[in-house]
């Protein structure tokens, strides 16, 4: 396996050793105190870039932390890795592929293994544009001559999460077409969705890069059968009006019965979880139009340029990625929360879970050795303010340290300032409260002012103390536009890359999902034949119970 990426164990670097010492110096410092000592802190520990204002000053860091983290990035060869990435080298080494989702949003020449890909990319973009325009303006007709009203995206993982997250996030910009996403192999998911649909006015997009994913193929087959059974006029010609596919496996799509002119190709150099910028985003284009999709790409491209060209000290994906390492590897934090103060972004945490955990949940380093330090980030979250009424208790007063990222917008889309001010007041109040906490003295004073006597205060006060010093990063963006969303998503993609490079792992494969797939295939064969005693005692008993019911 040839490797153009550096392979350096981060824990053996000088910076890591210094960070360990530094951690011991800083771990008990209160961020609120650091603010008192340094009047410039909020200004120093922030990045302003286009419509983004990133405030990372409420983190348990100081200037030395930043300096050492940047030194770590340099020692592990992040510069070289970024160059390899942007040069389209084969950095997905274990699958022998380049990683070029960035090429889908950049207008420059892309050469992979000697082939210029810009023409292919442009051709597919043109195909998406003309097809989506016809469907949106109603010229495209179903097999009975009716216009299309509903679009169903059939896919899973990267072939679902990205398009679904984006169309939800950009619902404000949506046209008249109704979008549906079917992902789970749970038949109830597909049948529940089909109940609402008219086959004559529905377009199905089967999205599967490999075209061999069990869930997607099962759902597509069920839907095709439902479609063919819906009327005696429904035949193969009708299928060609209602089924299109996005895939890199053209032969398998054709074998499935979708005609070649209905295929939107993707390529092996686009990873599933980074594919929303490709034809995988067809449902996005159908939902919001090609112009908005292009704005999404443009925002991502601007973030790519920022990532490629900005010094690490002011580089958003680099700094935020390094902060994650600081908490995971030095503070020993188990998880991180992402809290968008924006209901439109309600699928962002689920989308990031695949992006972050499928990419960096690895335990073999780039030299093939078993890793003896933590990698990967467990990521979770929900929109604020709902999150405040669900799990914030644990962030405020639980025993675990959970770095949290707050994302909010200066302007609301419907311009309802009364609501928006309340929403954002909560955002700011929470980050302040998490940092400051409330000490015994403050609790006592508060209770005294409510008229409690000292005996009662003594009993209740321990429960009302907030330790504070809980780290937060605030990402404040002017407005939720396609362009800003593109930049935000690209920022997360590049953070994944940064962290993977520092951890010395391969971020772009996903061998870990294969075992479960294989075993499920074996067990399904047993369920189908009512035969099941080849497993451990627990699995055998579960299967027996299931088959007897
Ligand atoms: O879960 C594993 C995975 O390979 C993801 O990486 C991918 O996004 C998903 O399955 C779907 O794959 P496909 O697009 O090939 O159906």
XYZ file of C-alpha atoms and ligand atoms in Angstrom:
565
model
C 0.000 0.000 0.000
C 1.588 3.278 -1.058
C 1.036 6.131 1.292
C 1.600 9.810 0.648
C 0.394 10.685 4.131
C 2.841 11.009 6.996
C 2.625 8.224 9.614
C 3.650 9.702 12.917
C 2.481 8.504 16.301
C 1.166 11.736 17.845
C 1.912 10.590 21.387
C 5.620 10.347 20.546
C 5.902 13.956 19.447
C 7.511 16.699 21.475
C 4.297 18.686 21.361
C 2.334 15.814 22.935
C 4.815 15.595 25.800
C 4.585 19.344 26.314
C 0.814 19.239 26.089
C 0.788 16.638 28.861
C 2.782 18.931 31.136
C 0.704 21.895 30.101
C -2.494 19.957 30.790
C -1.390 19.454 34.389
C -0.842 23.198 34.717
C -4.139 24.237 33.252
C -6.599 21.471 34.125
C -7.801 23.114 37.341
C -7.873 26.675 36.055
C -11.251 28.342 35.828
C -12.047 29.848 32.441
C -13.964 32.610 34.211
C -10.714 33.496 36.027
C -8.750 33.447 32.770
C -11.172 36.051 31.422
C -10.511 38.247 34.454
C -6.758 37.943 33.985
C -6.797 38.676 30.275
C -9.044 41.448 29.024
C -8.156 40.527 25.418
C -9.123 36.861 25.737
C -12.446 37.048 23.885
C -10.708 38.874 21.082
C -7.665 36.638 20.859
C -9.515 33.348 20.964
C -11.934 33.975 18.147
C -11.955 33.744 14.366
C -13.973 35.966 12.082
C -14.344 34.615 8.579
C -16.920 35.781 6.057
C -20.344 35.293 7.729
C -18.867 33.219 10.562
C -17.872 34.314 14.034
C -16.207 31.499 15.967
C -15.701 32.183 19.647
C -13.590 29.508 21.295
C -12.591 31.614 24.281
C -14.897 29.726 26.669
C -12.694 26.669 26.370
C -10.233 25.379 28.962
C -7.263 26.677 27.068
C -4.874 29.577 26.941
C -2.441 30.903 24.364
C 0.054 28.153 25.220
C -2.541 25.454 24.577
C -3.194 26.847 21.123
C 0.512 27.156 20.409
C 1.211 23.556 21.457
C -1.772 22.123 19.604
C -0.647 23.900 16.441
C 2.862 22.559 17.033
C 1.359 19.073 17.318
C -0.405 19.508 13.969
C 2.880 20.564 12.408
C 4.880 17.732 13.953
C 2.478 15.082 12.637
C 2.738 16.596 9.143
C -0.704 18.133 8.727
C 0.668 20.552 6.075
C 1.910 17.665 3.975
C -1.366 15.791 4.460
C -3.443 18.782 3.327
C -1.281 19.039 0.220
C -1.774 15.348 -0.533
C -5.510 15.745 -0.087
C -5.750 18.743 -2.418
C -3.364 17.084 -4.911
C -5.841 14.190 -5.200
C -3.280 11.638 -4.008
C -4.504 8.181 -3.072
C -5.056 9.048 0.578
C -7.781 6.427 1.117
C -4.962 3.916 1.150
C -6.768 0.785 2.355
C -9.281 1.102 -0.490
C -6.661 2.388 -2.929
C -8.679 5.520 -3.743
C -8.244 9.246 -3.900
C -10.598 11.357 -1.797
C -11.998 14.186 -3.871
C -15.395 15.351 -2.658
C -13.723 18.768 -2.736
C -13.440 18.434 -6.535
C -17.232 18.486 -6.769
C -17.353 22.035 -5.507
C -14.152 23.466 -6.946
C -13.870 24.609 -10.501
C -10.257 23.608 -10.945
C -8.744 20.772 -12.922
C -8.822 17.491 -11.024
C -6.432 14.775 -12.054
C -6.766 11.377 -10.421
C -4.411 8.609 -11.492
C -3.600 10.590 -14.643
C -7.220 11.276 -15.631
C -8.734 14.762 -15.689
C -12.120 14.491 -14.044
C -13.463 18.015 -14.502
C -15.314 17.027 -17.681
C -17.079 14.083 -15.996
C -18.040 16.277 -13.045
C -19.443 18.977 -15.331
C -21.383 16.469 -17.425
C -23.134 15.027 -14.376
C -23.853 18.520 -13.065
C -25.456 19.410 -16.387
C -27.477 16.184 -16.294
C -28.694 16.990 -12.762
C -29.527 20.551 -13.743
C -31.588 19.752 -16.809
C -33.379 16.797 -15.222
C -34.253 18.693 -12.033
C -35.464 21.733 -13.969
C -37.836 19.578 -16.015
C -39.230 17.912 -12.904
C -39.595 21.178 -10.999
C -41.250 23.089 -13.826
C -43.661 20.204 -14.454
C -42.566 19.352 -18.007
C -41.395 15.965 -16.835
C -44.430 13.672 -16.748
C -45.163 10.359 -15.120
C -46.393 7.378 -17.121
C -50.020 8.610 -17.142
C -49.040 12.114 -18.198
C -49.306 13.687 -14.761
C -46.661 15.983 -13.321
C -44.462 14.820 -10.460
C -45.469 15.962 -6.980
C -43.423 13.683 -4.733
C -39.796 12.597 -4.665
C -38.634 9.583 -2.671
C -34.953 9.152 -1.896
C -34.188 5.483 -1.223
C -30.739 5.150 0.350
C -28.970 4.708 3.670
C -25.922 6.113 5.463
C -24.251 8.703 3.287
C -26.857 8.088 0.607
C -29.540 9.347 2.985
C -28.180 11.323 5.918
C -26.535 14.117 3.922
C -29.380 14.829 1.479
C -31.959 14.473 4.243
C -30.084 16.786 6.614
C -29.601 19.434 3.911
C -33.188 19.411 2.658
C -34.438 19.765 6.224
C -31.918 22.527 6.899
C -32.918 24.403 3.761
C -36.662 23.773 4.020
C -37.174 27.544 3.929
C -35.847 27.583 0.351
C -37.952 24.625 -0.765
C -40.246 24.498 -3.773
C -43.582 22.693 -4.168
C -42.188 19.143 -4.463
C -42.708 16.881 -1.458
C -39.571 15.035 -0.402
C -39.503 11.693 1.402
C -36.542 9.689 2.626
C -36.688 5.932 3.069
C -33.596 4.402 4.597
C -34.292 1.709 7.177
C -34.768 -1.900 6.117
C -37.656 -1.857 8.598
C -40.614 -2.589 6.311
C -42.811 -0.355 8.429
C -40.717 2.601 7.298
C -41.263 1.909 3.617
C -44.950 0.916 3.889
C -45.788 3.907 6.074
C -44.254 6.220 3.479
C -45.881 4.501 0.505
C -49.305 4.918 2.115
C -49.143 8.644 1.375
C -47.976 8.317 -2.223
C -49.579 8.176 -5.628
C -47.458 6.068 -8.014
C -48.525 8.200 -10.978
C -47.005 11.358 -9.517
C -44.022 10.016 -7.585
C -40.404 9.853 -8.663
C -38.137 7.370 -6.887
C -34.408 7.936 -6.652
C -32.481 4.815 -5.687
C -29.239 6.122 -4.217
C -26.494 3.640 -3.566
C -22.897 4.130 -4.485
C -22.232 0.385 -4.403
C -25.741 -0.645 -5.415
C -25.305 -3.642 -3.170
C -26.519 -2.318 0.163
C -29.117 -4.656 1.611
C -31.408 -1.967 3.009
C -31.540 0.120 -0.146
C -32.022 -2.788 -2.515
C -34.747 -4.342 -0.336
C -36.604 -1.053 -0.136
C -36.195 -0.428 -3.875
C -37.505 -3.911 -4.697
C -40.513 -3.512 -2.402
C -41.292 -0.146 -3.948
C -40.896 -1.431 -7.483
C -43.338 -4.240 -6.701
C -45.804 -1.805 -5.132
C -45.454 0.399 -8.189
C -46.000 -2.432 -10.695
C -48.979 -3.721 -8.712
C -50.617 -0.331 -8.534
C -52.184 -0.595 -12.005
C -52.333 -2.987 -14.916
C -50.855 -0.198 -17.079
C -47.725 -0.165 -14.947
C -44.980 -1.853 -16.925
C -41.289 -1.529 -17.649
C -41.824 1.704 -19.588
C -43.630 3.141 -16.617
C -40.660 2.199 -14.438
C -38.358 4.207 -16.659
C -40.464 7.331 -15.981
C -40.535 6.847 -12.215
C -37.234 5.255 -11.183
C -33.818 6.848 -11.456
C -30.611 5.799 -9.755
C -27.488 7.413 -8.366
C -24.621 4.965 -8.300
C -21.084 4.127 -9.325
C -22.107 0.559 -10.122
C -23.794 1.034 -13.492
C -24.095 -2.680 -14.315
C -25.920 -3.479 -11.087
C -28.346 -0.611 -11.660
C -29.114 -1.869 -15.140
C -29.547 -5.419 -13.771
C -32.061 -3.992 -11.334
C -34.106 -2.726 -14.265
C -33.293 0.962 -14.357
C -32.353 2.175 -17.810
C -28.859 3.627 -18.376
C -30.210 7.081 -19.303
C -31.796 7.246 -15.826
C -28.485 6.801 -14.044
C -26.659 9.688 -12.393
C -23.090 8.484 -11.915
C -20.838 8.989 -8.924
C -17.261 7.883 -8.596
C -15.169 5.793 -6.238
C -13.228 8.885 -5.169
C -16.351 10.279 -3.470
C -16.828 8.642 -0.073
C -20.430 7.831 0.874
C -20.479 10.138 3.910
C -18.974 12.997 1.869
C -21.221 12.532 -1.142
C -24.033 15.044 -0.750
C -22.163 17.376 -3.130
C -22.397 14.792 -5.918
C -25.420 13.303 -7.695
C -26.281 11.845 -4.283
C -27.607 15.357 -3.709
C -30.166 14.972 -6.509
C -33.062 15.113 -4.027
C -31.568 18.342 -2.647
C -31.542 19.869 -6.126
C -35.098 18.710 -6.766
C -36.199 20.216 -3.473
C -34.436 23.588 -3.559
C -33.432 24.048 -7.188
C -30.057 23.969 -8.910
C -29.148 27.589 -8.125
C -29.431 27.026 -4.389
C -27.476 23.797 -4.737
C -24.714 25.725 -6.484
C -24.688 28.206 -3.608
C -24.271 25.290 -1.225
C -21.289 24.106 -3.277
C -19.867 27.624 -3.361
C -19.974 27.920 0.422
C -18.203 24.580 0.741
C -15.616 25.676 -1.803
C -14.897 28.845 0.162
C -14.341 26.750 3.272
C -12.031 24.457 1.264
C -9.945 27.466 0.270
C -9.889 28.755 3.839
C -8.777 25.324 5.071
C -6.091 24.980 2.426
C -4.658 28.473 2.646
C -5.003 29.741 6.195
C -2.336 29.488 8.887
C -3.200 26.850 11.420
C -3.546 29.515 14.145
C -6.551 31.046 12.348
C -7.754 28.010 10.450
C -11.275 27.085 11.625
C -11.292 23.329 10.853
C -7.738 22.948 12.126
C -8.317 24.765 15.407
C -11.651 23.144 16.171
C -10.286 19.719 15.256
C -7.320 20.254 17.566
C -9.624 21.369 20.379
C -11.453 18.080 20.048
C -8.155 16.267 20.458
C -7.319 18.401 23.483
C -10.505 17.317 25.229
C -10.539 13.701 24.062
C -6.884 12.856 24.594
C -5.846 15.120 27.452
C -8.997 15.781 29.483
C -10.248 12.265 28.686
C -13.695 13.507 27.626
C -15.850 10.660 26.342
C -18.220 12.626 24.151
C -18.954 15.984 22.560
C -22.307 17.658 22.057
C -23.429 19.708 19.051
C -26.349 21.988 19.842
C -27.724 23.967 16.907
C -29.979 26.770 18.122
C -31.978 26.352 14.963
C -34.773 23.865 14.403
C -33.907 23.597 10.709
C -30.638 21.918 11.714
C -32.347 19.138 13.629
C -30.694 16.413 11.512
C -27.196 17.897 11.749
C -26.107 15.834 14.789
C -27.281 12.578 13.117
C -25.473 13.534 9.929
C -22.296 14.357 11.864
C -22.480 11.065 13.715
C -21.838 9.179 10.506
C -19.278 11.673 9.228
C -17.279 11.778 12.435
C -17.697 8.307 13.893
C -17.520 6.253 10.703
C -14.424 8.200 9.689
C -12.433 8.310 12.877
C -13.616 5.299 14.856
C -10.413 3.405 14.086
C -7.824 1.534 16.158
C -5.106 0.680 13.625
C -2.634 3.395 12.709
C -1.264 4.278 9.294
C 1.684 1.950 9.909
C -0.655 -0.967 10.504
C -0.065 -0.953 14.275
C -2.643 -1.212 17.019
C -3.254 2.186 18.595
C -2.816 2.681 22.334
C -4.402 6.141 22.632
C -7.995 7.288 22.134
C -9.246 8.101 18.653
C -12.697 9.038 17.392
C -15.216 11.359 18.944
C -18.611 10.284 20.179
C -20.860 13.015 18.969
C -24.469 13.698 19.867
C -26.923 16.534 20.150
C -30.297 18.065 19.483
C -31.432 21.573 18.702
C -31.615 24.161 21.455
C -33.724 25.171 23.236
C -35.294 21.686 23.236
C -31.972 20.242 24.356
C -32.050 22.438 27.464
C -35.211 20.652 28.573
C -33.762 17.231 27.870
C -30.090 16.643 28.585
C -28.569 19.957 29.683
C -28.915 18.895 33.312
C -26.147 16.359 32.717
C -23.902 18.866 30.984
C -24.354 21.388 33.809
C -24.224 19.173 36.857
C -23.238 15.654 35.771
C -19.880 14.082 36.595
C -18.655 13.976 32.981
C -16.989 16.828 31.169
C -18.791 17.374 27.862
C -17.379 20.005 25.513
C -20.336 21.484 23.676
C -20.574 23.324 20.427
C -23.316 25.890 20.026
C -24.382 26.924 16.527
C -26.691 29.889 16.010
C -27.661 32.548 13.491
C -27.759 36.317 13.865
C -30.838 36.599 11.697
C -33.884 34.365 11.633
C -35.417 33.426 8.308
C -38.946 34.591 9.072
C -37.616 37.735 10.782
C -39.611 37.104 13.930
C -37.319 38.993 16.258
C -39.386 38.304 19.328
C -38.811 34.564 18.971
C -35.295 34.915 17.689
C -34.186 37.112 20.566
C -35.510 34.562 23.027
C -33.800 31.731 21.181
C -30.458 33.474 21.088
C -30.767 34.764 24.660
C -30.898 31.106 25.658
C -27.863 30.302 23.505
C -25.769 33.041 25.118
C -27.102 32.393 28.617
C -26.263 28.718 28.432
C -22.683 29.215 27.294
C -22.203 31.788 30.057
C -23.828 29.605 32.691
C -21.812 26.565 31.669
C -18.636 28.570 32.072
C -19.442 30.525 35.226
C -21.524 28.027 37.143
C -22.827 29.084 40.527
C -20.793 28.706 43.710
C -21.912 28.130 47.298
C -21.738 31.813 48.147
C -23.984 32.772 45.233
C -26.410 29.969 46.007
C -26.545 31.010 49.669
C -27.181 34.649 48.809
C -29.913 33.697 46.372
C -31.667 31.463 48.890
C -31.334 34.055 51.636
C -32.994 36.614 49.420
C -35.871 34.170 49.065
C -36.183 34.077 52.850
C -34.760 30.609 53.607
C -33.109 30.153 56.995
C -29.504 29.015 57.278
C -30.399 25.450 58.285
C -32.590 24.997 55.190
C -29.954 26.616 52.983
C -27.277 24.245 54.254
C -29.378 21.248 53.267
C -30.439 22.364 49.827
C -27.360 24.350 48.705
C -25.194 21.365 47.556
C -27.828 20.481 44.975
C -27.974 24.006 43.634
C -24.266 24.464 43.078
C -23.046 24.482 39.489
C -19.329 23.793 39.220
C -19.084 25.677 35.940
C -15.929 25.551 33.847
C -17.761 23.493 31.227
C -16.209 24.225 27.847
C -18.245 25.584 24.962
C -17.476 26.859 21.489
C -19.900 29.282 19.870
C -20.383 29.374 16.125
C -22.417 32.419 15.253
C -23.329 32.745 11.571
C -25.131 35.666 9.951
C -27.972 33.710 8.381
C -28.954 30.184 7.419
C -28.366 30.395 3.666
C -27.386 27.548 1.321
C -23.938 29.090 1.053
C -23.344 29.333 4.792
C -24.661 25.825 5.279
C -22.239 24.542 2.639
C -19.374 26.216 4.479
C -20.509 24.813 7.840
C -20.718 21.243 6.554
C -17.350 21.522 4.794
C -15.885 22.826 8.045
C -16.925 19.615 9.795
C -15.583 17.508 6.931
C -12.169 19.125 7.228
C -12.129 18.764 10.999
C -12.625 15.041 10.509
C -9.603 15.054 8.221
C -7.473 17.057 10.666
C -8.273 14.743 13.552
C -7.650 11.630 11.475
C -4.241 12.947 10.458
C -3.255 13.777 14.040
C -4.462 10.377 15.282
C -2.465 8.716 12.489
C -5.454 6.773 11.178
C -7.154 6.367 7.822
C -10.362 8.404 7.964
C -11.834 7.462 4.602
C -12.474 3.732 4.850
C -15.128 1.985 6.957
C -14.153 -1.656 7.338
C -15.846 -1.720 10.726
C -19.318 -1.820 9.211
C -18.575 -4.951 7.190
C -18.697 -7.597 9.940
C -22.266 -6.839 10.987
C -23.356 -6.904 7.327
C -21.770 -10.345 6.801
C -23.274 -11.834 9.941
C -26.714 -10.413 9.174
C -26.543 -12.110 5.776
C -25.779 -15.482 7.418
C -28.528 -15.109 9.997
C -31.080 -14.065 7.389
C -30.387 -17.278 5.484
C -31.027 -19.203 8.698
C -34.223 -17.309 9.469
C -35.456 -18.026 5.957
C -34.836 -21.747 6.420
C -35.966 -21.868 10.048
C -32.566 -23.226 10.993
C -30.613 -21.592 13.791
C -28.267 -23.191 16.230
C -24.913 -22.202 14.873
C -24.289 -19.272 17.184
C -23.440 -18.474 20.762
C -26.083 -19.460 23.308
C -27.538 -15.964 23.594
C -27.948 -15.489 19.831
C -29.366 -18.989 19.440
C -31.954 -18.315 22.151
C -32.948 -14.983 20.643
C -33.377 -16.543 17.214
C -35.398 -19.398 18.646
C -37.694 -16.961 20.417
C -38.086 -14.908 17.251
C -38.806 -17.914 15.046
C -41.301 -19.419 17.495
C -43.341 -16.291 17.873
O -22.548 2.059 6.509
C -21.591 1.738 5.571
C -21.783 2.430 4.262
O -20.866 1.902 3.375
C -21.622 3.943 4.350
O -20.314 4.342 4.364
C -22.388 4.378 3.161
O -22.669 5.730 3.230
C -23.598 3.489 3.273
O -23.076 2.267 3.736
C -24.406 3.312 2.026
O -23.654 2.767 0.983
P -24.176 2.768 -0.508
O -24.314 4.186 -0.953
O -23.138 2.020 -1.279
O -25.511 2.073 -0.540
